[in-house]
Short mmCIF file of C-alpha atoms in Angstrom, two decimals:
data_model
loop_
_atom_site.label_atom_id
_atom_site.label_comp_id
_atom_site.label_asym_id
_atom_site.label_seq_id
_atom_site.Cartn_x
_atom_site.Cartn_y
_atom_site.Cartn_z
CA MET A 176 16.39 -4.04 7.88
CA ILE A 177 16.95 -7.80 7.75
CA VAL A 178 20.70 -7.24 7.42
CA LEU A 179 20.57 -4.76 10.28
CA TYR A 180 18.74 -7.20 12.53
CA GLY A 181 21.27 -9.88 11.62
CA LEU A 182 24.12 -7.58 12.62
CA ALA A 183 22.31 -6.77 15.87
CA LEU A 184 22.05 -10.49 16.62
CA LEU A 185 25.77 -10.90 15.92
CA LYS A 186 26.56 -8.03 18.28
CA PHE A 187 24.37 -9.60 20.96
CA LEU A 188 26.10 -13.00 20.75
CA LEU A 189 29.74 -11.89 20.59
CA PRO A 190 30.23 -11.12 24.33
CA PHE A 191 29.36 -14.69 25.27
CA PHE A 192 32.47 -16.06 23.52
CA ALA A 193 34.82 -14.83 26.27
CA HIS A 194 37.35 -17.40 27.52
CA SER A 195 36.27 -19.31 30.61
CA GLU A 196 39.51 -18.39 32.41
CA PHE A 197 38.15 -14.89 32.93
CA GLU A 198 35.75 -14.24 35.81
CA PHE A 199 33.65 -11.25 36.78
CA HIS A 200 35.32 -7.86 36.53
CA ARG A 201 36.05 -6.21 39.89
CA ASP A 202 33.57 -3.41 39.13
CA GLU A 203 30.85 -5.95 38.27
CA PHE A 204 31.00 -7.28 41.82
CA LEU A 205 30.31 -3.75 43.07
CA TYR A 206 27.30 -3.35 40.79
CA ILE A 207 25.94 -6.74 41.86
CA ALA A 208 26.14 -5.48 45.45
CA MET A 209 24.38 -2.26 44.43
CA GLY A 210 21.55 -4.40 43.09
CA ARG A 211 21.16 -5.76 46.61
CA HIS A 212 21.19 -2.26 48.15
CA LEU A 213 18.83 -0.21 45.97
CA ASP A 214 19.04 3.51 46.59
CA TRP A 215 18.75 6.84 44.77
CA GLY A 216 22.50 7.07 44.45
CA TYR A 217 25.88 5.55 45.13
CA LEU A 218 29.29 7.00 45.79
CA GLU A 219 30.66 6.02 42.37
CA ASN A 220 27.69 6.60 40.07
CA PRO A 221 23.97 7.43 39.77
CA PRO A 222 21.35 4.83 40.73
CA LEU A 223 20.28 3.21 37.45
CA ILE A 224 23.07 0.58 37.39
CA GLY A 225 21.86 -0.72 40.75
CA LEU A 226 18.31 -1.09 39.46
CA ILE A 227 19.48 -2.90 36.33
CA ALA A 228 21.64 -5.22 38.47
CA TYR A 229 18.61 -5.95 40.64
CA LEU A 230 16.44 -6.75 37.61
CA SER A 231 19.18 -8.89 36.08
CA GLN A 232 19.52 -11.00 39.22
CA LEU A 233 15.75 -11.19 39.63
CA LEU A 234 15.13 -12.36 36.06
CA PHE A 235 18.21 -14.45 35.26
CA GLY A 236 20.12 -15.12 38.49
CA ASP A 237 23.68 -14.06 39.20
CA ALA A 238 25.70 -16.29 36.87
CA LEU A 239 28.33 -14.63 34.67
CA TRP A 240 26.34 -15.07 31.45
CA ALA A 241 23.20 -13.75 33.13
CA LEU A 242 24.87 -10.54 34.25
CA HIS A 243 26.16 -9.97 30.72
CA PHE A 244 22.73 -10.33 29.11
CA PHE A 245 21.71 -6.68 29.41
CA PRO A 246 25.09 -5.27 28.25
CA ALA A 247 24.90 -7.54 25.19
CA LEU A 248 21.32 -6.40 24.60
CA THR A 249 22.30 -2.72 24.76
CA GLY A 250 24.96 -3.39 22.12
CA ALA A 251 22.32 -4.88 19.83
CA ALA A 252 20.05 -1.88 20.46
CA VAL A 253 22.85 0.51 19.49
CA VAL A 254 23.30 -1.39 16.21
CA ILE A 255 19.63 -0.75 15.38
CA LEU A 256 19.89 2.92 16.36
CA ILE A 257 23.00 3.40 14.20
CA GLY A 258 21.12 1.99 11.24
CA LEU A 259 18.18 4.30 11.95
CA MET A 260 20.50 7.30 12.21
CA ALA A 261 22.12 6.44 8.88
CA ARG A 262 18.67 6.17 7.31
CA GLU A 263 17.58 9.55 8.67
CA LEU A 264 20.78 11.09 7.30
CA GLY A 265 19.86 9.81 3.84
CA GLY A 266 21.65 6.48 3.80
CA GLY A 267 20.46 3.29 2.19
CA ARG A 268 21.10 -0.33 3.08
CA PHE A 269 24.85 -0.23 2.48
CA ALA A 270 25.30 2.92 4.56
CA GLN A 271 23.38 1.35 7.41
CA ALA A 272 25.30 -1.92 7.20
CA LEU A 273 28.71 -0.23 6.98
CA ALA A 274 27.97 2.05 9.95
CA ALA A 275 26.67 -0.81 12.08
CA PHE A 276 29.52 -3.12 11.08
CA SER A 277 32.10 -0.45 11.96
CA TYR A 278 30.58 -0.23 15.42
CA ILE A 279 30.43 -4.00 15.87
CA MET A 280 34.08 -4.54 14.92
CA ALA A 281 35.51 -1.61 16.92
CA PRO A 282 37.56 -3.19 19.76
CA ALA A 283 36.51 -0.62 22.36
CA PHE A 284 32.81 -1.22 21.75
CA LEU A 285 33.35 -4.96 21.94
CA ARG A 286 34.90 -4.46 25.38
CA THR A 287 32.18 -2.23 26.77
CA ASN A 288 29.36 -4.59 25.81
CA THR A 289 31.20 -7.56 27.30
CA LEU A 290 31.15 -6.12 30.83
CA PHE A 291 28.30 -5.16 33.13
CA GLN A 292 29.20 -1.53 33.79
CA PRO A 293 27.46 1.85 33.48
CA VAL A 294 29.54 2.51 30.36
CA CYS A 295 27.46 0.31 28.05
CA PHE A 296 24.16 1.81 29.24
CA ASP A 297 25.67 5.29 29.02
CA GLN A 298 26.59 4.62 25.38
CA LEU A 299 23.04 3.53 24.59
CA ALA A 300 21.72 6.73 26.17
CA TRP A 301 24.12 8.93 24.15
CA VAL A 302 23.20 7.17 20.90
CA LEU A 303 19.48 7.48 21.65
CA VAL A 304 19.90 11.19 22.40
CA ALA A 305 21.88 11.65 19.16
CA TYR A 306 19.19 9.84 17.15
CA LEU A 307 16.41 11.96 18.66
CA PHE A 308 18.48 15.10 18.05
CA ILE A 309 18.85 14.15 14.38
CA LEU A 310 15.07 13.72 14.16
CA ILE A 311 14.59 17.15 15.75
CA LEU A 312 17.02 18.75 13.31
CA LYS A 313 15.02 17.22 10.45
CA LYS A 314 11.64 18.23 11.84
CA GLU A 315 11.12 19.91 15.19
CA THR A 316 8.07 18.50 16.97
CA PRO A 317 7.05 18.69 20.65
CA SER A 318 6.93 14.90 21.02
CA ARG A 319 10.54 14.57 19.91
CA TRP A 320 11.69 17.18 22.41
CA LEU A 321 9.79 15.38 25.17
CA ALA A 322 11.42 12.08 24.20
CA LEU A 323 14.81 13.80 24.16
CA GLY A 324 14.23 15.09 27.69
CA VAL A 325 13.41 11.60 28.94
CA ALA A 326 16.49 10.14 27.21
CA LEU A 327 18.71 12.84 28.73
CA GLY A 328 17.24 12.23 32.19
CA VAL A 329 17.71 8.47 31.99
CA GLY A 330 21.24 9.05 30.72
CA LEU A 331 22.01 11.26 33.71
CA LEU A 332 20.74 8.51 36.01
CA THR A 333 23.20 6.18 34.28
CA LYS A 334 26.36 8.28 34.19
CA TYR A 335 27.01 11.94 34.85
CA THR A 336 28.96 12.23 31.59
CA MET A 337 25.58 12.70 29.89
CA LEU A 338 25.76 16.23 31.28
CA LEU A 339 28.82 16.76 29.06
CA PHE A 340 26.99 15.59 25.93
CA GLY A 341 23.87 17.58 26.75
CA PHE A 342 25.98 20.72 27.23
CA ALA A 343 27.87 20.02 23.98
CA LEU A 344 24.63 19.72 22.01
CA LEU A 345 23.32 22.94 23.54
CA VAL A 346 26.50 24.79 22.56
CA SER A 347 26.39 23.19 19.12
CA LEU A 348 23.02 24.81 18.42
CA LEU A 349 24.60 28.23 18.97
CA PHE A 350 27.08 27.56 16.15
CA THR A 351 24.41 26.79 13.55
CA PRO A 352 21.16 28.29 12.20
CA ALA A 353 19.37 25.71 14.36
CA ARG A 354 19.91 28.18 17.23
CA ARG A 355 16.41 29.44 16.40
CA MET A 356 15.12 26.35 18.24
CA LEU A 357 16.30 27.85 21.51
CA ALA A 358 13.68 30.56 21.11
CA SER A 359 10.91 27.99 21.51
CA LYS A 360 9.81 26.53 24.82
CA TRP A 361 10.43 22.89 23.90
CA PRO A 362 14.20 22.64 24.46
CA TRP A 363 13.73 24.09 27.91
CA ILE A 364 10.85 21.72 28.64
CA ALA A 365 13.16 18.85 27.62
CA ALA A 366 15.83 20.18 29.99
CA THR A 367 13.24 20.43 32.76
CA ILE A 368 12.16 16.82 32.23
CA ALA A 369 15.80 15.69 32.45
CA PHE A 370 16.26 17.72 35.65
CA VAL A 371 13.11 16.29 37.26
CA LEU A 372 14.25 12.74 36.51
CA LEU A 373 17.64 13.47 38.05
CA LEU A 374 16.21 15.36 41.05
CA PRO A 375 15.91 12.35 43.43
CA ASN A 376 19.59 11.63 42.86
CA LEU A 377 20.48 15.28 43.47
CA ILE A 378 18.55 15.19 46.74
CA TRP A 379 20.45 12.03 47.68
CA GLN A 380 23.75 13.71 46.79
CA HIS A 381 22.89 16.70 48.96
CA ALA A 382 21.96 14.46 51.90
CA GLN A 383 25.27 12.63 51.57
CA GLY A 384 27.37 15.82 51.33
CA TRP A 385 27.87 15.68 47.52
CA PRO A 386 30.21 12.69 47.31
CA VAL A 387 30.31 13.07 43.52
CA ILE A 388 32.64 16.03 44.01
CA GLU A 389 34.91 14.04 46.31
CA HIS A 390 34.86 11.17 43.84
CA MET A 391 35.87 13.42 40.92
CA GLN A 392 38.68 14.97 42.95
CA THR A 393 40.05 11.53 43.83
CA LEU A 394 39.67 10.38 40.22
CA SER A 395 41.55 13.45 39.03
CA ARG A 396 44.44 12.86 41.44
CA ASN A 397 44.79 9.10 41.01
CA GLN A 398 43.80 8.41 37.40
CA LEU A 399 43.21 11.47 35.24
CA ALA A 400 46.62 12.84 36.23
CA HIS A 401 48.16 10.05 34.15
CA VAL A 402 46.17 10.91 31.00
CA GLU A 403 48.44 12.46 28.37
CA PRO A 404 47.01 14.45 25.42
CA ALA A 405 49.02 12.36 22.94
CA GLY A 406 47.69 9.14 24.43
CA PHE A 407 44.15 10.53 24.43
CA LEU A 408 44.41 11.42 20.74
CA LEU A 409 45.97 8.10 19.78
CA MET A 410 43.29 6.13 21.59
CA GLN A 411 40.57 7.93 19.60
CA LEU A 412 41.97 6.10 16.56
CA LEU A 413 42.83 2.81 18.23
CA MET A 414 39.41 2.42 19.87
CA SER A 415 37.94 1.94 16.39
CA PHE A 416 41.15 0.59 14.79
CA ALA A 417 40.48 -0.05 11.08
CA ALA A 418 37.03 1.55 11.30
CA PHE A 419 38.43 5.00 12.11
CA PRO A 420 38.23 6.21 8.46
CA VAL A 421 34.45 5.68 8.62
CA TRP A 422 33.94 7.98 11.59
CA MET A 423 36.33 10.54 10.09
CA LEU A 424 34.19 10.55 6.95
CA GLY A 425 31.21 11.00 9.23
CA LEU A 426 32.74 14.06 10.87
CA TYR A 427 33.44 15.45 7.40
CA PHE A 428 29.79 14.84 6.45
CA TYR A 429 28.44 17.01 9.24
CA PHE A 430 30.57 19.95 8.09
CA SER A 431 29.95 19.42 4.38
CA LYS A 432 27.14 20.92 2.31
CA PRO A 433 25.08 17.67 2.20
CA GLY A 434 25.18 17.46 6.00
CA GLN A 435 24.53 21.14 6.62
CA ALA A 436 21.16 20.51 8.24
CA PHE A 437 22.83 18.25 10.80
CA ARG A 438 25.93 20.35 11.47
CA ALA A 439 25.02 20.69 15.13
CA ILE A 440 25.85 16.98 15.54
CA GLY A 441 29.38 17.61 14.26
CA TRP A 442 29.82 20.54 16.61
CA GLY A 443 28.48 18.40 19.45
CA TYR A 444 31.28 15.90 18.85
CA LEU A 445 33.97 18.59 18.61
CA VAL A 446 32.82 20.38 21.78
CA SER A 447 32.79 17.07 23.68
CA PHE A 448 36.23 16.21 22.30
CA LEU A 449 37.77 19.55 23.27
CA LEU A 450 36.28 19.54 26.76
CA LEU A 451 37.63 16.06 27.49
CA LEU A 452 41.01 16.92 26.00
CA CYS A 453 41.31 20.10 28.06
CA PHE A 454 40.20 18.46 31.31
CA SER A 455 42.28 15.27 30.86
CA GLY A 456 39.29 12.99 30.49
CA LYS A 457 39.83 9.31 29.85
CA ALA A 458 39.82 8.34 26.19
CA TYR A 459 36.78 6.10 26.50
CA TYR A 460 34.65 8.96 27.86
CA LEU A 461 34.23 10.06 24.23
CA LEU A 462 33.39 6.58 22.97
CA PRO A 463 29.57 7.06 22.97
CA ALA A 464 29.94 9.89 20.43
CA TYR A 465 31.31 7.69 17.63
CA PRO A 466 28.14 5.82 16.59
CA MET A 467 26.65 9.08 15.27
CA LEU A 468 29.84 9.57 13.24
CA PHE A 469 29.77 5.98 11.95
CA ALA A 470 26.21 6.56 10.74
CA ALA A 471 27.21 9.63 8.75
CA GLY A 472 30.40 7.98 7.48
CA GLY A 473 28.37 5.16 5.97
CA VAL A 474 26.27 7.74 4.11
CA VAL A 475 29.36 9.48 2.68
CA LEU A 476 30.91 6.29 1.35
CA GLU A 477 27.61 5.03 -0.06
CA ARG A 478 27.07 8.28 -1.99
CA TYR A 479 30.65 8.29 -3.25
CA VAL A 480 30.30 4.75 -4.58
CA ALA A 481 27.01 5.60 -6.29
CA ARG A 482 28.45 8.77 -7.82
CA THR A 483 31.67 7.18 -9.12
CA GLN A 484 30.18 3.74 -9.90
CA ARG A 485 33.07 2.12 -8.02
CA TRP A 486 30.97 -0.68 -6.66
CA TRP A 487 34.01 -2.69 -5.65
CA LEU A 488 34.51 -0.22 -2.79
CA ARG A 489 31.55 -1.70 -0.93
CA PRO A 490 33.03 -5.17 -0.32
CA ALA A 491 36.50 -3.63 -0.05
CA ALA A 492 35.44 -1.33 2.80
CA LEU A 493 33.68 -4.10 4.68
CA GLY A 494 36.56 -6.52 4.05
CA PHE A 495 39.16 -3.96 5.19
CA ILE A 496 37.37 -3.33 8.49
CA PHE A 497 36.73 -7.02 9.06
CA SER A 498 40.25 -8.26 8.30
CA PHE A 499 42.16 -5.64 10.27
CA ASN A 500 39.78 -5.43 13.21
CA LEU A 501 39.67 -9.20 13.38
CA ILE A 502 43.36 -8.99 14.27
CA GLY A 503 42.48 -6.72 17.20
CA LEU A 504 39.44 -8.74 18.30
CA PRO A 505 41.19 -10.25 21.39
CA TYR A 506 41.60 -6.69 22.70
CA GLY A 507 37.84 -6.23 22.56
CA ILE A 508 36.71 -9.60 23.92
CA PRO A 509 38.93 -11.88 26.08
CA LEU A 510 38.74 -14.76 23.60
CA LEU A 511 42.22 -16.13 24.39
CA SER A 512 43.62 -17.72 27.52
CA VAL A 513 45.85 -15.44 29.59
CA ALA A 514 49.02 -17.18 28.37
CA ARG A 515 48.05 -16.93 24.72
CA PHE A 516 46.89 -13.36 25.12
CA GLN A 517 50.26 -12.30 26.51
CA THR A 518 51.99 -13.73 23.44
CA TYR A 519 49.47 -12.00 21.22
CA ALA A 520 49.77 -8.65 23.04
CA ALA A 521 53.57 -8.72 22.89
CA PHE A 522 53.42 -9.26 19.12
CA MET A 523 50.83 -6.50 18.63
CA ALA A 524 52.86 -4.05 20.71
CA SER A 525 56.17 -4.72 18.95
CA HIS A 526 54.98 -5.23 15.35
CA MET A 527 51.68 -3.34 15.09
CA GLY A 528 52.27 -0.39 17.43
CA MET A 529 49.41 -1.54 19.69
CA ALA A 530 51.03 -1.02 23.09
CA GLU A 531 48.63 1.70 24.28
CA PRO A 532 45.77 -0.72 25.19
CA LEU A 533 48.17 -2.26 27.74
CA ARG A 534 48.46 1.00 29.67
CA TRP A 535 46.81 0.93 33.10
CA GLU A 536 45.52 3.73 35.29
CA ASP A 537 49.00 4.09 36.80
CA GLY A 538 50.25 5.27 33.40
CA LYS A 539 52.50 2.21 32.93
CA LEU A 540 52.40 -0.53 30.31
CA HIS A 541 51.64 -4.06 31.52
CA ARG A 542 51.38 -7.52 29.95
CA ILE A 543 47.58 -7.60 29.67
CA PRO A 544 44.94 -4.82 29.70
CA GLN A 545 43.82 -3.60 33.10
CA ASP A 546 40.25 -4.78 32.52
CA TYR A 547 41.51 -8.31 31.88
CA ALA A 548 43.73 -8.25 34.97
CA ASP A 549 40.64 -7.19 36.93
CA MET A 550 38.84 -10.36 35.79
CA LEU A 551 41.23 -12.83 37.40
CA GLY A 552 41.76 -14.46 40.78
CA TRP A 553 38.53 -13.60 42.56
CA GLU A 554 37.17 -17.06 43.29
CA ASN A 555 40.60 -18.23 44.42
CA GLN A 556 40.62 -15.31 46.83
CA ALA A 557 37.25 -16.34 48.25
CA ALA A 558 38.34 -19.98 48.54
CA THR A 559 41.51 -18.98 50.40
CA VAL A 560 39.59 -16.79 52.85
CA ALA A 561 37.10 -19.63 53.38
CA LYS A 562 39.88 -22.05 54.34
CA ILE A 563 41.11 -19.69 57.02
CA TYR A 564 37.60 -18.94 58.27
CA ASN A 565 36.71 -22.65 58.52
CA LYS A 566 39.80 -23.33 60.64
CA LEU A 567 38.47 -21.06 63.37
CA ALA A 568 36.78 -22.53 66.39
CA PRO A 569 32.96 -22.61 66.08
CA GLU A 570 32.52 -19.91 68.71
CA GLU A 571 34.98 -17.66 66.85
CA ARG A 572 33.24 -18.19 63.54
CA GLU A 573 30.04 -17.00 65.16
CA ARG A 574 31.68 -13.69 66.04
CA CYS A 575 33.77 -13.28 62.88
CA VAL A 576 33.23 -10.64 60.18
CA ILE A 577 35.33 -10.14 57.05
CA LEU A 578 36.68 -6.63 56.40
CA ALA A 579 37.97 -6.00 52.84
CA SER A 580 40.19 -3.10 51.88
CA ASN A 581 38.44 -2.28 48.60
CA TYR A 582 35.10 -2.79 46.89
CA GLY A 583 36.53 -5.38 44.47
CA GLU A 584 37.58 -7.69 47.26
CA ALA A 585 34.41 -7.00 49.24
CA GLY A 586 32.14 -7.54 46.25
CA ALA A 587 33.85 -10.77 45.21
CA LEU A 588 33.74 -12.20 48.73
CA ALA A 589 30.09 -11.20 49.14
CA TYR A 590 29.23 -12.80 45.80
CA HIS A 591 30.97 -16.08 46.67
CA ALA A 592 29.88 -16.02 50.33
CA LYS A 593 27.03 -18.49 49.92
CA LYS A 594 29.11 -20.99 47.93
CA TYR A 595 31.99 -20.95 50.41
CA GLY A 596 30.04 -20.40 53.61
CA LEU A 597 31.59 -17.03 54.42
CA PRO A 598 30.26 -14.68 57.12
CA GLN A 599 29.20 -11.08 56.57
CA VAL A 600 31.57 -9.05 54.35
CA ILE A 601 32.04 -5.33 54.96
CA SER A 602 34.31 -2.63 53.60
CA TYR A 603 34.87 1.07 54.10
CA HIS A 604 35.74 1.51 50.41
CA GLY A 605 33.35 2.84 47.77
CA SER A 606 29.63 2.39 48.23
CA PHE A 607 30.27 -0.44 50.69
CA TYR A 608 30.99 2.37 53.17
CA LEU A 609 27.35 3.47 52.91
CA TRP A 610 26.17 0.03 53.98
CA GLY A 611 28.05 0.25 57.27
CA PRO A 612 29.95 -2.16 59.53
CA GLY A 613 26.93 -4.37 60.19
CA ARG A 614 27.31 -6.63 63.23
CA ALA A 615 31.11 -6.42 63.38
CA ALA A 616 32.16 -6.88 67.01
CA LYS A 617 35.38 -6.28 68.91
CA GLU A 618 36.39 -9.89 69.34
CA ILE A 619 37.58 -11.13 65.93
CA LEU A 620 38.00 -9.79 62.41
CA LEU A 621 39.30 -11.41 59.24
CA THR A 622 40.80 -8.69 57.03
CA VAL A 623 41.64 -8.89 53.33
CA GLY A 624 44.11 -6.48 51.73
CA LEU A 625 45.06 -4.60 54.92
CA ASP A 626 48.66 -4.52 56.17
CA ALA A 627 49.72 -5.31 59.72
CA GLU A 628 51.04 -1.78 60.33
CA ASP A 629 47.62 -0.34 59.51
CA LEU A 630 45.90 -2.73 61.93
CA GLN A 631 48.46 -2.67 64.76
CA PRO A 632 47.04 0.36 66.61
CA HIS A 633 43.55 -1.17 66.72
CA PHE A 634 44.04 -4.80 67.81
CA GLN A 635 45.89 -6.59 70.59
CA GLN A 636 46.57 -9.66 68.45
CA ILE A 637 47.27 -9.73 64.69
CA GLU A 638 48.29 -12.81 62.72
CA LEU A 639 49.19 -13.07 59.02
CA ALA A 640 47.02 -16.02 58.02
CA ALA A 641 47.86 -16.14 54.29
CA THR A 642 48.98 -14.11 51.29
CA ILE A 643 46.98 -14.45 48.10
CA THR A 644 49.01 -14.29 44.91
CA HIS A 645 48.12 -14.42 41.25
CA PRO A 646 50.68 -13.84 38.47
CA HIS A 647 48.32 -11.85 36.23
CA ALA A 648 45.63 -10.34 38.46
CA ARG A 649 45.77 -6.71 39.57
CA GLU A 650 44.84 -8.02 43.02
CA ASN A 651 48.17 -9.65 43.83
CA ALA A 652 50.12 -10.33 47.06
CA VAL A 653 46.95 -9.70 49.08
CA PRO A 654 47.48 -10.26 52.83
CA ILE A 655 44.81 -11.96 54.96
CA MET A 656 45.04 -10.98 58.61
CA LEU A 657 43.34 -12.61 61.57
CA CYS A 658 42.72 -9.92 64.17
CA ARG A 659 41.52 -10.46 67.72
CA ASN A 660 40.62 -8.25 70.70
CA ALA A 661 40.05 -4.84 69.13
CA HIS A 662 40.53 -1.76 71.26
CA VAL A 663 37.36 -0.19 69.83
CA SER A 664 34.51 -1.51 67.71
CA LEU A 665 34.15 -0.74 64.03
CA GLN A 666 30.86 0.98 64.76
CA GLU A 667 32.79 3.57 66.75
CA VAL A 668 35.51 4.20 64.17
CA TRP A 669 33.34 3.89 61.03
CA PRO A 670 32.63 7.64 60.67
CA ARG A 671 36.38 8.32 60.66
CA LEU A 672 36.89 5.83 57.82
CA ALA A 673 34.92 8.05 55.47
CA ARG A 674 38.15 9.74 54.37
CA ALA A 675 39.36 6.43 52.92
CA ARG A 676 36.20 5.50 51.01
CA PHE A 677 37.56 6.74 47.66
#
């Protein structure tokens, strides 16, 4: 366990080595704002991320490192759970170390634990559910089913994709002799516990007109439509890079005779995989399923080495994963400056076939990953808006409100508002819509990201005050408009803006 704890510490520390050129991710600004508007739900996701953001700011403040503390901690917790899964599957120290090391060095898992997003907490929930499911398959006890129900419920409060995994595990039982468990009351009690935990969010969804459906429809049109089956399949390999043989061995284990007792885990992965493939899910939606495969893969290799006495395979396997995944490390954590990363990414795309990580939601290849582009230019944007705001006459500043066109701009401006002396920031996009127009009046509005033609029907006077540019940020060529003498107040038109909130 000492080695496992050491690997967990390594996993915890790695996210803090990101290059200082990179700022908060656009989504992180939204979650910070959610932490300041606690509720039982949000337009984009269930409520748990808002509570964690609140606790993070309460305990550590709102600095970049502070916000990344809990994501780093969840990564360390997953390392421990992977080791425990490997042990329950019959693995010794090497199996546990190999499984945990495969997870640590996988570029996609490095990325998710570097950012404060629901994804990292969702992964922890999946892994915890998988671990408890393994324990149940070994020995069914009421306490384990109760714990599984709580883990499922908390997972659903983190991300609705837990529903996919829960359904996959239920179906997986039908494919194995473990289906006998469904005849007992405990699986259904576990499902009831999960439902009760989710119920406040379901009530919130009903009160809001089920925005989750609207969100999924928008996501399907704008993002999932660009997901190609070939790209989805390729990314399943690239997300782990050199560690992919370990999880493939793990999948083999669950369908082999030694893993027969745990075959439902293998079916759970395959059902999840097929559902996401058929419904054009993003590649990373399946990411939380790989730790349970890494755990089993470590067991397979450990037993093979012991059976064949090829002890050299132990350092060889670890060295192979380390050396090759070290090459891909800048894809997992933004260790390099933007300029150096572009050189690196161009080389990896042309010589190593690693162009796919540069594909954005629009389906096109760019010079840096979309997540990295979403971590640039935000403070400059706030500083530029502040310069314009401070040039206003004192009486105009008193009546001025900033209206941003999307939650990234709104969240960044709200985060930097105190530092730059900005007024109230509002937006009709994402969960910012729920928090309303505030005290916005007719007289003067400073808009960010809105074009003149969109504003023309609503104001008597519109002036292009500045255009914010950044060569590498996704937020580029952003117009700042100074609008005076509105025909109607935002309070009057706010209900009509609901159609543009996604």
